[in-house]
CSV table of C-alpha atoms in Angstrom, one decimal:
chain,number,residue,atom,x,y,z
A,177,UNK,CA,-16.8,45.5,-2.2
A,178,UNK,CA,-19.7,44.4,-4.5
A,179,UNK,CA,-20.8,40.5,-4.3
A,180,UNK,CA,-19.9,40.0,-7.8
A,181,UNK,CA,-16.6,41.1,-6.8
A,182,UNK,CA,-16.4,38.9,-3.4
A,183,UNK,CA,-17.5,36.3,-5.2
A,184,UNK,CA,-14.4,36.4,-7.9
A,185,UNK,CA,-12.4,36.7,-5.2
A,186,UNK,CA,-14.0,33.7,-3.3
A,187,UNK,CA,-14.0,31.9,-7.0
A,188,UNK,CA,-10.3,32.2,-7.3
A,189,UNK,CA,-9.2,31.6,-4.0
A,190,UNK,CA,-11.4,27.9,-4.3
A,191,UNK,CA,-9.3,27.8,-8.0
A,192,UNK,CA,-5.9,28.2,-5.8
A,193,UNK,CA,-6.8,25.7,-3.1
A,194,UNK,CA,-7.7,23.0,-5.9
A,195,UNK,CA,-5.1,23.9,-7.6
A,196,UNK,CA,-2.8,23.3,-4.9
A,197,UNK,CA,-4.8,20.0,-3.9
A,198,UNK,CA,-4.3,17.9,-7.2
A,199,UNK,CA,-0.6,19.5,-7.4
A,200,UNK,CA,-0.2,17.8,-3.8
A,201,UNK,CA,-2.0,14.4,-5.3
A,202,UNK,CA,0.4,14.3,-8.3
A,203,UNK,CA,3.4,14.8,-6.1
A,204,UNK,CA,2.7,11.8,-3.7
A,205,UNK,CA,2.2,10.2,-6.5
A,206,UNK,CA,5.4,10.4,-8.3
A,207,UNK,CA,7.8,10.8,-5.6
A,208,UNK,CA,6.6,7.7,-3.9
A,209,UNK,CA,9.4,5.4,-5.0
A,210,UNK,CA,11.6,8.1,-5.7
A,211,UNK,CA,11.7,10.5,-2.9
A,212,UNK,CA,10.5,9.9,0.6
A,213,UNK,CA,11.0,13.2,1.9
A,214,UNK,CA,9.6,15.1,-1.0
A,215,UNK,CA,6.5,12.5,-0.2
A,216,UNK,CA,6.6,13.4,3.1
A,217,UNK,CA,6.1,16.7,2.1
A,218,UNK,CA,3.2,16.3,-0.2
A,219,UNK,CA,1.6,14.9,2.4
A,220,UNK,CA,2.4,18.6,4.6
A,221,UNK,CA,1.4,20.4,1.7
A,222,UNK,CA,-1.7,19.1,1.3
A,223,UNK,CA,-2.7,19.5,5.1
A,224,UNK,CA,-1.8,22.6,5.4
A,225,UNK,CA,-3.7,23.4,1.8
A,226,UNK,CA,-6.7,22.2,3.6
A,227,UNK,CA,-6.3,24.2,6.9
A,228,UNK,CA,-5.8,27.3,5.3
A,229,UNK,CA,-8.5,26.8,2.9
A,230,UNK,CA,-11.1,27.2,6.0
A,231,UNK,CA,-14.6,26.4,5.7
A,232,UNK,CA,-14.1,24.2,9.1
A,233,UNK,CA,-18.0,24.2,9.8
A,234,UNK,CA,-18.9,22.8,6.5
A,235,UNK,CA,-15.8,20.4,6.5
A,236,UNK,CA,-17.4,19.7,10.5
A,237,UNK,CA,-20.8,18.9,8.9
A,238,UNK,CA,-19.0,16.8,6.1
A,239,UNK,CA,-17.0,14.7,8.6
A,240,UNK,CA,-20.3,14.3,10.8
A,241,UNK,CA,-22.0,12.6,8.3
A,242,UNK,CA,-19.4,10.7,6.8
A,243,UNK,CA,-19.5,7.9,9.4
A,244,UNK,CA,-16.6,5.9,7.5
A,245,UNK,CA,-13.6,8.9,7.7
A,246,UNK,CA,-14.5,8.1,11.9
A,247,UNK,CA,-13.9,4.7,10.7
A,248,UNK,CA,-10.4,5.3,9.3
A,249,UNK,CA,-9.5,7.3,11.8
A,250,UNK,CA,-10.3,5.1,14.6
A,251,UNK,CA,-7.2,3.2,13.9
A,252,UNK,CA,-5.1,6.0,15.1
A,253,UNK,CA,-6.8,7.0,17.9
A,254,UNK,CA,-6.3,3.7,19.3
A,255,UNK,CA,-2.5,3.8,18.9
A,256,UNK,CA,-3.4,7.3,20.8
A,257,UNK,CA,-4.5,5.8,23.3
A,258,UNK,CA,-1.8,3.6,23.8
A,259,UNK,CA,0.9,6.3,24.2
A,260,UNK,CA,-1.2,7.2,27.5
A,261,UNK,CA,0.0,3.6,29.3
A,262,UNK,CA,3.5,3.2,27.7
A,263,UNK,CA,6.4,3.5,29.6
A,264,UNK,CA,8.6,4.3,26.6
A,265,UNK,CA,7.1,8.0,25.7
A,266,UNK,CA,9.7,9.0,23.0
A,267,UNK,CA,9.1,5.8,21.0
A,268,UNK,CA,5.6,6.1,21.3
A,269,UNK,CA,5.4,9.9,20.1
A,270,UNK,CA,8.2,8.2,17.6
A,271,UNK,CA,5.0,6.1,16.3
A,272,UNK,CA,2.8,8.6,16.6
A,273,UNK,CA,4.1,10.9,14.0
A,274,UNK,CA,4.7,7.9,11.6
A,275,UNK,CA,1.3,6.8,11.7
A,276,UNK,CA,-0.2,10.8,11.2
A,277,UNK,CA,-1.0,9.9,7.0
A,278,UNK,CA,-3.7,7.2,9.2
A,279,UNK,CA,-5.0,10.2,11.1
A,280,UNK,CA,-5.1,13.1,8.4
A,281,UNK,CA,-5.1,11.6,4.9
A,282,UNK,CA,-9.3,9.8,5.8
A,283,UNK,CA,-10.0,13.9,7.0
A,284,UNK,CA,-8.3,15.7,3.8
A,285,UNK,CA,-10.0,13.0,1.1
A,286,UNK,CA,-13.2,12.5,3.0
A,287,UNK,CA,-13.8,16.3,2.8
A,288,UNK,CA,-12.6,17.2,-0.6
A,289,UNK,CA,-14.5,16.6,-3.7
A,290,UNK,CA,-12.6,14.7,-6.9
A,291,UNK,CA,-14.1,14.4,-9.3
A,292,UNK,CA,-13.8,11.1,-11.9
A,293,UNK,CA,-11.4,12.8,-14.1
A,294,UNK,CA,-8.8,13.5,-11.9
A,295,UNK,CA,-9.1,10.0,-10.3
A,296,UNK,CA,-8.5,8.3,-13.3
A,297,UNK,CA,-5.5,10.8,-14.3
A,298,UNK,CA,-3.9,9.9,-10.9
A,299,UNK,CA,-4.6,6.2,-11.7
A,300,UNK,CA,-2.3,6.2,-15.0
A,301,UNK,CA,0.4,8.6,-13.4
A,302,UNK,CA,1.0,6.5,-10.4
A,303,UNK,CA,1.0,3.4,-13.4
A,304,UNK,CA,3.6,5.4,-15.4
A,305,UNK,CA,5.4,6.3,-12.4
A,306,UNK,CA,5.7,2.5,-11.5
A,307,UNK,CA,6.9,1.5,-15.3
A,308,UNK,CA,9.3,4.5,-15.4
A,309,UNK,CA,11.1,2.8,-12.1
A,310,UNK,CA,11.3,-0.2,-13.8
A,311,UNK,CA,12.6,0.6,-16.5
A,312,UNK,CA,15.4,2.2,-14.4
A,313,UNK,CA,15.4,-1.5,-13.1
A,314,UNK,CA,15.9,-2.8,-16.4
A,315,UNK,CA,18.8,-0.2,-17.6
A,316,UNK,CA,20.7,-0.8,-14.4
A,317,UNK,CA,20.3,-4.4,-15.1
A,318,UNK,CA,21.4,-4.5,-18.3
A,319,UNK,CA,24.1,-2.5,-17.4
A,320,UNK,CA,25.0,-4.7,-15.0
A,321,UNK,CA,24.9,-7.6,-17.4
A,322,UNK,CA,27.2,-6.4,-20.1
A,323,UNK,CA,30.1,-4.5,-17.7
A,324,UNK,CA,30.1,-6.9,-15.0
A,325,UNK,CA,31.6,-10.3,-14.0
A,326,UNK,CA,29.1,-13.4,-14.1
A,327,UNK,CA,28.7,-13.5,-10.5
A,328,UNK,CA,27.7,-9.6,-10.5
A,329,UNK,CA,25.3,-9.9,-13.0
A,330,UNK,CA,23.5,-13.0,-11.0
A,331,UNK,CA,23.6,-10.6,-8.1
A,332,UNK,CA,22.4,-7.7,-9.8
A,333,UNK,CA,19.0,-9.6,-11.0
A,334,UNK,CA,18.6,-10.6,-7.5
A,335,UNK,CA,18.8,-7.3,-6.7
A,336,UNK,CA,16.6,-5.6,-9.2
A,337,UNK,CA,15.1,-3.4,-7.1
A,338,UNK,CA,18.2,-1.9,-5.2
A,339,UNK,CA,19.2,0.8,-7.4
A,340,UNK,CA,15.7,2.5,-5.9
A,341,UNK,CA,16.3,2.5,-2.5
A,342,UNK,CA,13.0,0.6,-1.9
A,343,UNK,CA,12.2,-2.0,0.1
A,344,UNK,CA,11.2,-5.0,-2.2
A,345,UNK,CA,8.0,-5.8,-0.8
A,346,UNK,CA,6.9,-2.0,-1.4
A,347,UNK,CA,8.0,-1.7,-4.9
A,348,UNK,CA,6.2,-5.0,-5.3
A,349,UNK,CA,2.6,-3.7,-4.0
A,350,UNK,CA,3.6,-0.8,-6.1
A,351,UNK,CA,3.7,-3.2,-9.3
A,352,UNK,CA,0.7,-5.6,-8.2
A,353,UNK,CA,-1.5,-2.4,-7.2
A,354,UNK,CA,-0.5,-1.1,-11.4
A,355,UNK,CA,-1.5,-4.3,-12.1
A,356,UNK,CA,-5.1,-3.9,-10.7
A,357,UNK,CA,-5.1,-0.6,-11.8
A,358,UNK,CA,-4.5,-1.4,-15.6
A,359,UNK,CA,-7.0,-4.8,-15.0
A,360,UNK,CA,-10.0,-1.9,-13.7
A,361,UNK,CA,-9.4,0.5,-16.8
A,362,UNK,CA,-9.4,-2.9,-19.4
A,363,UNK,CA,-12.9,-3.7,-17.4
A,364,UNK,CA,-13.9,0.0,-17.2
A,365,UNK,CA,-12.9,1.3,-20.0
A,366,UNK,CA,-14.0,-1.7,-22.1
A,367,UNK,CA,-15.3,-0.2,-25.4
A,368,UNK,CA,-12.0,2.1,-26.0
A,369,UNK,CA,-10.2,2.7,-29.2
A,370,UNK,CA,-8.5,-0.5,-29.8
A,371,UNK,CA,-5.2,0.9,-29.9
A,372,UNK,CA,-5.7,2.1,-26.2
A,373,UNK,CA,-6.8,-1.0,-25.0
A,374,UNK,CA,-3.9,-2.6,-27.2
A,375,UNK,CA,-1.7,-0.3,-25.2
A,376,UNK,CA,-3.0,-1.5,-21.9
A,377,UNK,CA,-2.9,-5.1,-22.6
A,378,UNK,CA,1.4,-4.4,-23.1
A,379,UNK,CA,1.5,-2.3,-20.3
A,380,UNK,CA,-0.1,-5.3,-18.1
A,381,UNK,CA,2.2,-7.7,-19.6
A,382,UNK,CA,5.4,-5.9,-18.9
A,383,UNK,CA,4.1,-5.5,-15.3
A,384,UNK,CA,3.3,-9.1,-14.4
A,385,UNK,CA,6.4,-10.0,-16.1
A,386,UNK,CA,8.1,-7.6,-13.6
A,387,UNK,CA,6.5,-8.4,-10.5
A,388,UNK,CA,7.7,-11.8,-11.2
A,389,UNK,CA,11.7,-10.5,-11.8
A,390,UNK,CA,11.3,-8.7,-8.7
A,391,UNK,CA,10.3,-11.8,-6.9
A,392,UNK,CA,8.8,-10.2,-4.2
A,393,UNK,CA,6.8,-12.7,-2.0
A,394,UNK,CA,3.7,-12.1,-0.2
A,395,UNK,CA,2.3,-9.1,-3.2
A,396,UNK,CA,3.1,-11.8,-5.9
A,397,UNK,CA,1.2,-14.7,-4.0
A,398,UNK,CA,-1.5,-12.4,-3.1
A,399,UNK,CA,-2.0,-11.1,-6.8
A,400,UNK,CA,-2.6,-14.5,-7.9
A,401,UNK,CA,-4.7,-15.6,-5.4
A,402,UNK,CA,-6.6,-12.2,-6.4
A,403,UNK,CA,-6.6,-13.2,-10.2
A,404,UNK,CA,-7.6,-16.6,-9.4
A,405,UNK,CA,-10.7,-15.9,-7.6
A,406,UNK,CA,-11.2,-13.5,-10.3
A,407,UNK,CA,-10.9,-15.9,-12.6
A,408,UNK,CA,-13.1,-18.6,-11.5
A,409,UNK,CA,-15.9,-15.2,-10.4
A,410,UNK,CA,-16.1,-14.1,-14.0
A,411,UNK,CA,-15.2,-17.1,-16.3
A,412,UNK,CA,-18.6,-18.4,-16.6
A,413,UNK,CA,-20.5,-14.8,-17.4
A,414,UNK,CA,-17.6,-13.8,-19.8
A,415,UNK,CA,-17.9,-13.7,-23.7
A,416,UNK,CA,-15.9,-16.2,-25.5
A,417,UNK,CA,-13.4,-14.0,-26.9
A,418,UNK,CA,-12.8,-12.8,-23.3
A,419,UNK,CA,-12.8,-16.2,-22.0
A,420,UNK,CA,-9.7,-17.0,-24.1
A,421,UNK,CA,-7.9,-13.5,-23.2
A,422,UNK,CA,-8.1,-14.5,-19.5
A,423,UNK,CA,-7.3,-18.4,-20.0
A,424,UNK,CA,-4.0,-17.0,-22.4
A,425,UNK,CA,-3.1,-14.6,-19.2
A,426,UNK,CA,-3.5,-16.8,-16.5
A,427,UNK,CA,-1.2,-19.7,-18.5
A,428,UNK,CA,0.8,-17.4,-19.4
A,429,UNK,CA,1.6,-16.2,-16.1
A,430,UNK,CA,2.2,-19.7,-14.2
A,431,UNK,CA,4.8,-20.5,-16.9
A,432,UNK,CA,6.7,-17.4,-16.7
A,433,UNK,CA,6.2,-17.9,-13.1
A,434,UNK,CA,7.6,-21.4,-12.9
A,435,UNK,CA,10.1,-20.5,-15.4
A,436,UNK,CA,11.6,-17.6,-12.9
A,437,UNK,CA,11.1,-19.8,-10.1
A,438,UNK,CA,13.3,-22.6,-11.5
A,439,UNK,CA,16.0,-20.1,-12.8
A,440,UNK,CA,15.8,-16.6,-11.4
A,441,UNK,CA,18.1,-16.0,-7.8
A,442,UNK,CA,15.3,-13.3,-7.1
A,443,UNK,CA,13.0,-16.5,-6.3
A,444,UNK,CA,15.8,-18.0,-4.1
A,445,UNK,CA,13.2,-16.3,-1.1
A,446,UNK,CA,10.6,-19.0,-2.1
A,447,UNK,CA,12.6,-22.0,-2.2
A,448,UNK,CA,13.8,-21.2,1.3
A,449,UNK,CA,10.6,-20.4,2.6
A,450,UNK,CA,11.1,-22.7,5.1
A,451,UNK,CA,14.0,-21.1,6.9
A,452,UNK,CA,12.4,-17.6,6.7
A,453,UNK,CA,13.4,-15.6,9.9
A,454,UNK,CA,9.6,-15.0,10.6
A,455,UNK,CA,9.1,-18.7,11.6
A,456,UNK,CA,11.8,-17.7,14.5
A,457,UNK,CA,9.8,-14.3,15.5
A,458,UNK,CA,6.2,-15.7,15.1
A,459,UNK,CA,6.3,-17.8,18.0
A,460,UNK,CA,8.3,-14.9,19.8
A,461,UNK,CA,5.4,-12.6,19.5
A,462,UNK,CA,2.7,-15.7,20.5
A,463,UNK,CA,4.8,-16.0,23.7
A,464,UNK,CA,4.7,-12.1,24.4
A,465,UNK,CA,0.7,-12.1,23.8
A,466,UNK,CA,0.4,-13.7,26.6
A,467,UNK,CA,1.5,-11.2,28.9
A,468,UNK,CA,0.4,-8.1,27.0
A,469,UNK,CA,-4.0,-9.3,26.9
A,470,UNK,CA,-6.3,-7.4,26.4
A,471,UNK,CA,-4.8,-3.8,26.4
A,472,UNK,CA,-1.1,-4.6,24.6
A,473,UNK,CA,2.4,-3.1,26.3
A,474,UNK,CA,1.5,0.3,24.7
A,475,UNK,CA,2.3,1.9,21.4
A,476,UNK,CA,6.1,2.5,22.1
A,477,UNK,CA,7.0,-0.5,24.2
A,478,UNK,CA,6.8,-3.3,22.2
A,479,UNK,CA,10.8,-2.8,20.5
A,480,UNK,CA,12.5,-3.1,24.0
A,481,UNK,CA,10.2,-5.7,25.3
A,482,UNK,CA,11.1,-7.7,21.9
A,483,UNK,CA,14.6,-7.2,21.8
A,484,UNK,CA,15.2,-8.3,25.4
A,485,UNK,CA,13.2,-11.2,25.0
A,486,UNK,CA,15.5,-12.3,22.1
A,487,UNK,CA,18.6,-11.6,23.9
A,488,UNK,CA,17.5,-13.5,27.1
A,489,UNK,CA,16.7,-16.6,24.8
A,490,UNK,CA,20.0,-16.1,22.9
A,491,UNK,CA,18.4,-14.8,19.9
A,492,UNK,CA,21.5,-13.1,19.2
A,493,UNK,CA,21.0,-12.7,15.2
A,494,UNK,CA,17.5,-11.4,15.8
A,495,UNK,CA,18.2,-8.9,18.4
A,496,UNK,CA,21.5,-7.4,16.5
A,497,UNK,CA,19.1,-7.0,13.5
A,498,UNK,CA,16.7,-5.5,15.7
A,499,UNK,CA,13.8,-7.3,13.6
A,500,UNK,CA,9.9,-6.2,14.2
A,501,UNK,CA,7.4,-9.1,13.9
A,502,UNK,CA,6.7,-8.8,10.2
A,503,UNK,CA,3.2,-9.0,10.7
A,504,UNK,CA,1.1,-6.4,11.4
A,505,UNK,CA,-1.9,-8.0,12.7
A,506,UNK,CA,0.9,-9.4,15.5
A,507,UNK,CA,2.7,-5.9,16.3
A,508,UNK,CA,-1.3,-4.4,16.6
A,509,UNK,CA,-2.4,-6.8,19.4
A,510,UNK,CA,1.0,-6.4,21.0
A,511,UNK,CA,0.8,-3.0,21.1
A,512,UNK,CA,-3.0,-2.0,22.1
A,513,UNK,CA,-4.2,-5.6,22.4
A,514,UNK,CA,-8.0,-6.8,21.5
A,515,UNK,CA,-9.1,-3.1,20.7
A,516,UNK,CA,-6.7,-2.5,18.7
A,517,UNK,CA,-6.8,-5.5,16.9
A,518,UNK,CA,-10.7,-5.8,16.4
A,519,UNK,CA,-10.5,-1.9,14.6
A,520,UNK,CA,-7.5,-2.8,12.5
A,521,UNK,CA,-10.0,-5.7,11.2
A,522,UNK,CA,-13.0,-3.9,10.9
A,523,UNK,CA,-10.8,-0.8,9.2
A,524,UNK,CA,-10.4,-3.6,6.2
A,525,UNK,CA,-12.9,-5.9,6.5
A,526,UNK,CA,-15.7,-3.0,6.6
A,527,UNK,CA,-14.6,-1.1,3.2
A,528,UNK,CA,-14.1,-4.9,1.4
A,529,UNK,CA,-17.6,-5.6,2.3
A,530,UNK,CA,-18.5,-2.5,0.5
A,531,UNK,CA,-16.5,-3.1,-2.3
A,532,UNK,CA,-18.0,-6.5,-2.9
A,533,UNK,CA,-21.2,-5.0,-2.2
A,534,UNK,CA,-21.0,-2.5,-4.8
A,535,UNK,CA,-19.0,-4.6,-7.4
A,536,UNK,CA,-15.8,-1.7,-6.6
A,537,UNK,CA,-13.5,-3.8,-8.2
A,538,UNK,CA,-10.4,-1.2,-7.7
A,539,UNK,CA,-11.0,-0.8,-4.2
A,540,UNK,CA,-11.3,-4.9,-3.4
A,541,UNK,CA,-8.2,-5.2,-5.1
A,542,UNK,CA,-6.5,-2.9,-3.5
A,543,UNK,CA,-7.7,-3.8,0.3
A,544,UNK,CA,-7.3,-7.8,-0.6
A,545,UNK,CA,-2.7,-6.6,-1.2
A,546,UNK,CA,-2.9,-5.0,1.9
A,547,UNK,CA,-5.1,-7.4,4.0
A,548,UNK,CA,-2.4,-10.3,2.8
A,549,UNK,CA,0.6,-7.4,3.3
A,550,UNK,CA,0.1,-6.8,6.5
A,551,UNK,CA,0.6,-11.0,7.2
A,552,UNK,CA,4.1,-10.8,6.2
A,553,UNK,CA,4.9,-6.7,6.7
A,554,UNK,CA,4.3,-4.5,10.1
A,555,UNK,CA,3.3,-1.9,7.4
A,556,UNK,CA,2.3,1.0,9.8
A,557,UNK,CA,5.4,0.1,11.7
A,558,UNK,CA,7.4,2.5,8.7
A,559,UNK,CA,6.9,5.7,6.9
A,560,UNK,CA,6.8,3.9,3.3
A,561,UNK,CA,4.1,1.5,4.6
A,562,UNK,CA,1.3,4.2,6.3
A,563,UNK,CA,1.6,6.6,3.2
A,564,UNK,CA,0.7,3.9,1.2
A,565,UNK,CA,-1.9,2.7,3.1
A,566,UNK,CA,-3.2,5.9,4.2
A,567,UNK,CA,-3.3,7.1,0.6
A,568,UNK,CA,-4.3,5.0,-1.1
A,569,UNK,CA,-7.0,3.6,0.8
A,570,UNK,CA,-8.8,7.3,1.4
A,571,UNK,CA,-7.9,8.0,-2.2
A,572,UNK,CA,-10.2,5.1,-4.1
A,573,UNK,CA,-12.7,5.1,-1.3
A,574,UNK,CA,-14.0,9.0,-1.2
């Protein structure tokens, strides 16, 4: 065979892996909030895309280098580590496979070139993917509205989301990540055709109007803590006609927001704040702590230990719901104590430093949802939570 020849061959088989990379990308993408298992599977097809491609002693150097996918990847070795001292072994290889997108996702993204195109492609499908759920929302609502009795159709707004099969604090990062995704092309993307700008402005709109129907917590709060810090970093270097576009959103976004909050049943969360469950398992998991410093029970331990701690205090409701901590940080230092912990924070505080660093607005945004997610959510505790994590966070940083 000629090197001409080997070198078409080599040139297509590259063409077939790439292929077979962004098809992977644009799968996760739009099965995220449609279809776990075919998002499951995106995430197979892309590792084994990237095994079969080869090149390991190039990808080898690549990962040397690349100081930051050891980084990422830190965070699962310490769960690793803490299969070796549970007790528990099937519920710690139970979390072990759960948390894989942590371990392989950093690996795939930090060794595989994409290039600015594609990234912003990917931006607007996962954006269009969001919208096209909610407008399912909004149809089922409606639907709801007009065929049902009054007390359905109350019911059905509180439960906007249901129709998805999502948990409502994952469709609502979903929604507030759009958000910062259509907030970094209206920065980026500043001196666009007016009618694509135009179309970005309604897109934004119908998002935070959404986000606020939803009535999701923690990604709500944390979006306007995000917008507000925002606000007050850019107000004084903006031009005037900008300064009015971001005083006009930010109003406009506290009165719909007081308006839902007054009237809405899908806010019925906040005004009961005070009775939330996770004031009962907080001090649960402060009491454990005690016993589990410095190494943590061990990756699969930390269910049974809960559970009979809430049935020998008669926590009777929490036990039969066989509730985690909702809190990450928490269900991290419980599990592989003060190491574990300590690379969990540097995992996010580490890539936000950078992003301030190099004015990565995308990337902030995205680690500030998850940095306030994980205070309310034991994301890596589910499949939903890692992928989008995992993801996400190798997918904006390489």
């Amino acid at each position: 065979m000629t090197g001409t020849q080997e070198n078409r061959k080599e040139s297509l088989k590259t063409q077939i892996h790439r292929i077979i990379f962004l098809s992977g990308i644009a799968l996760f993408i739009l099965s995220y909030l449609f279809f776990p298992h075919i998002n499951s599977l995106s995430v197979v097809i892309l590792t084994l895309n990237w095994l079969i491609e080869g090149q390991f002693v190039q990808k080898f150097k690549s990962s040397y280098k690349n100081k930051f996918i050891s980084l990422f990847i830190s965070l699962y070795i310490i769960f690793g580590i803490g299969i070796l001292y549970s007790e528990i072994l099937p519920e710690a290889l139970s979390h072990a496979e759960t948390k894989l997108g942590i371990l392989i996702l950093p690996v795939i993204f930090g060794t595989t070139d994409l290039s600015k195109k594609y990234f912003d492609l990917f931006l607007k499908l996962f954006v269009a993917a969001v919208s096209f759920a909610l407008l399912i929302c909004y149809g089922n609502l409606i639907l709801s509205i007009i065929y049902s009795e009054p007390e359905s159709a109350i019911s059905s707004i509180s439960n906007f989301h249901n129709i998805l099969g999502i948990h409502r604090t994952y469709f609502g990062l979903s929604i507030a990540f759009s958000i910062c995704i259509v907030v970094y092309f209206l920065i980026s993307k500043a001196k666009a055709e007016k009618s694509y700008r135009n179309l970005l402005i309604l897109t934004l709109v119908f998002l935070l109007i959404s986000i606020l129907v939803l009535g999701s917590r923690m990604p709500t709060l944390s979006l306007a803590l995000l917008f507000l810090i925002l606000f007050i970093r850019y107000i004084g270097k903006s031009s005037k006609r900008l300064k009015l576009s971001l005083t006009v959103l930010v109003i406009a976004f506290a009165i719909i927001g007081i308006l839902l909050f007054k009237y809405s049943s899908s806010f019925d969360k906040y005004k009961k704040i005070s009775s939330d469950l996770r004031f009962e398992i907080w001090p649960v998991a402060a009491n454990l702590m005690q016993e589990s410093l410095p190494f943590g029970y061990g990756t699969g331990d930390v269910k049974e230990i809960r559970n009979r701690y809430y049935l020998e205090h008669g926590m009777k409701d929490l036990y039969e719901r066989n509730l985690n901590f909702h809190n990450q940080y928490l269900e991290t230092i419980l599990q592989v104590g003060i190491p574990g912990i300590i690379i969990l924070i540097a995992v996010l505080i580490i890539p936000l430093y950078l992003s301030v660093k190099h004015k990565n607005f995308l990337y902030f945004s995205f680690l500030f949802l998850i940095i306030f997610g994980f205070l309310t959510e034991s994301m890596l505790h589910t499949q939903k939570g890692v992928l989008f994590y995992a993801f996400f966070n190798s997918f904006i940083f390489y």
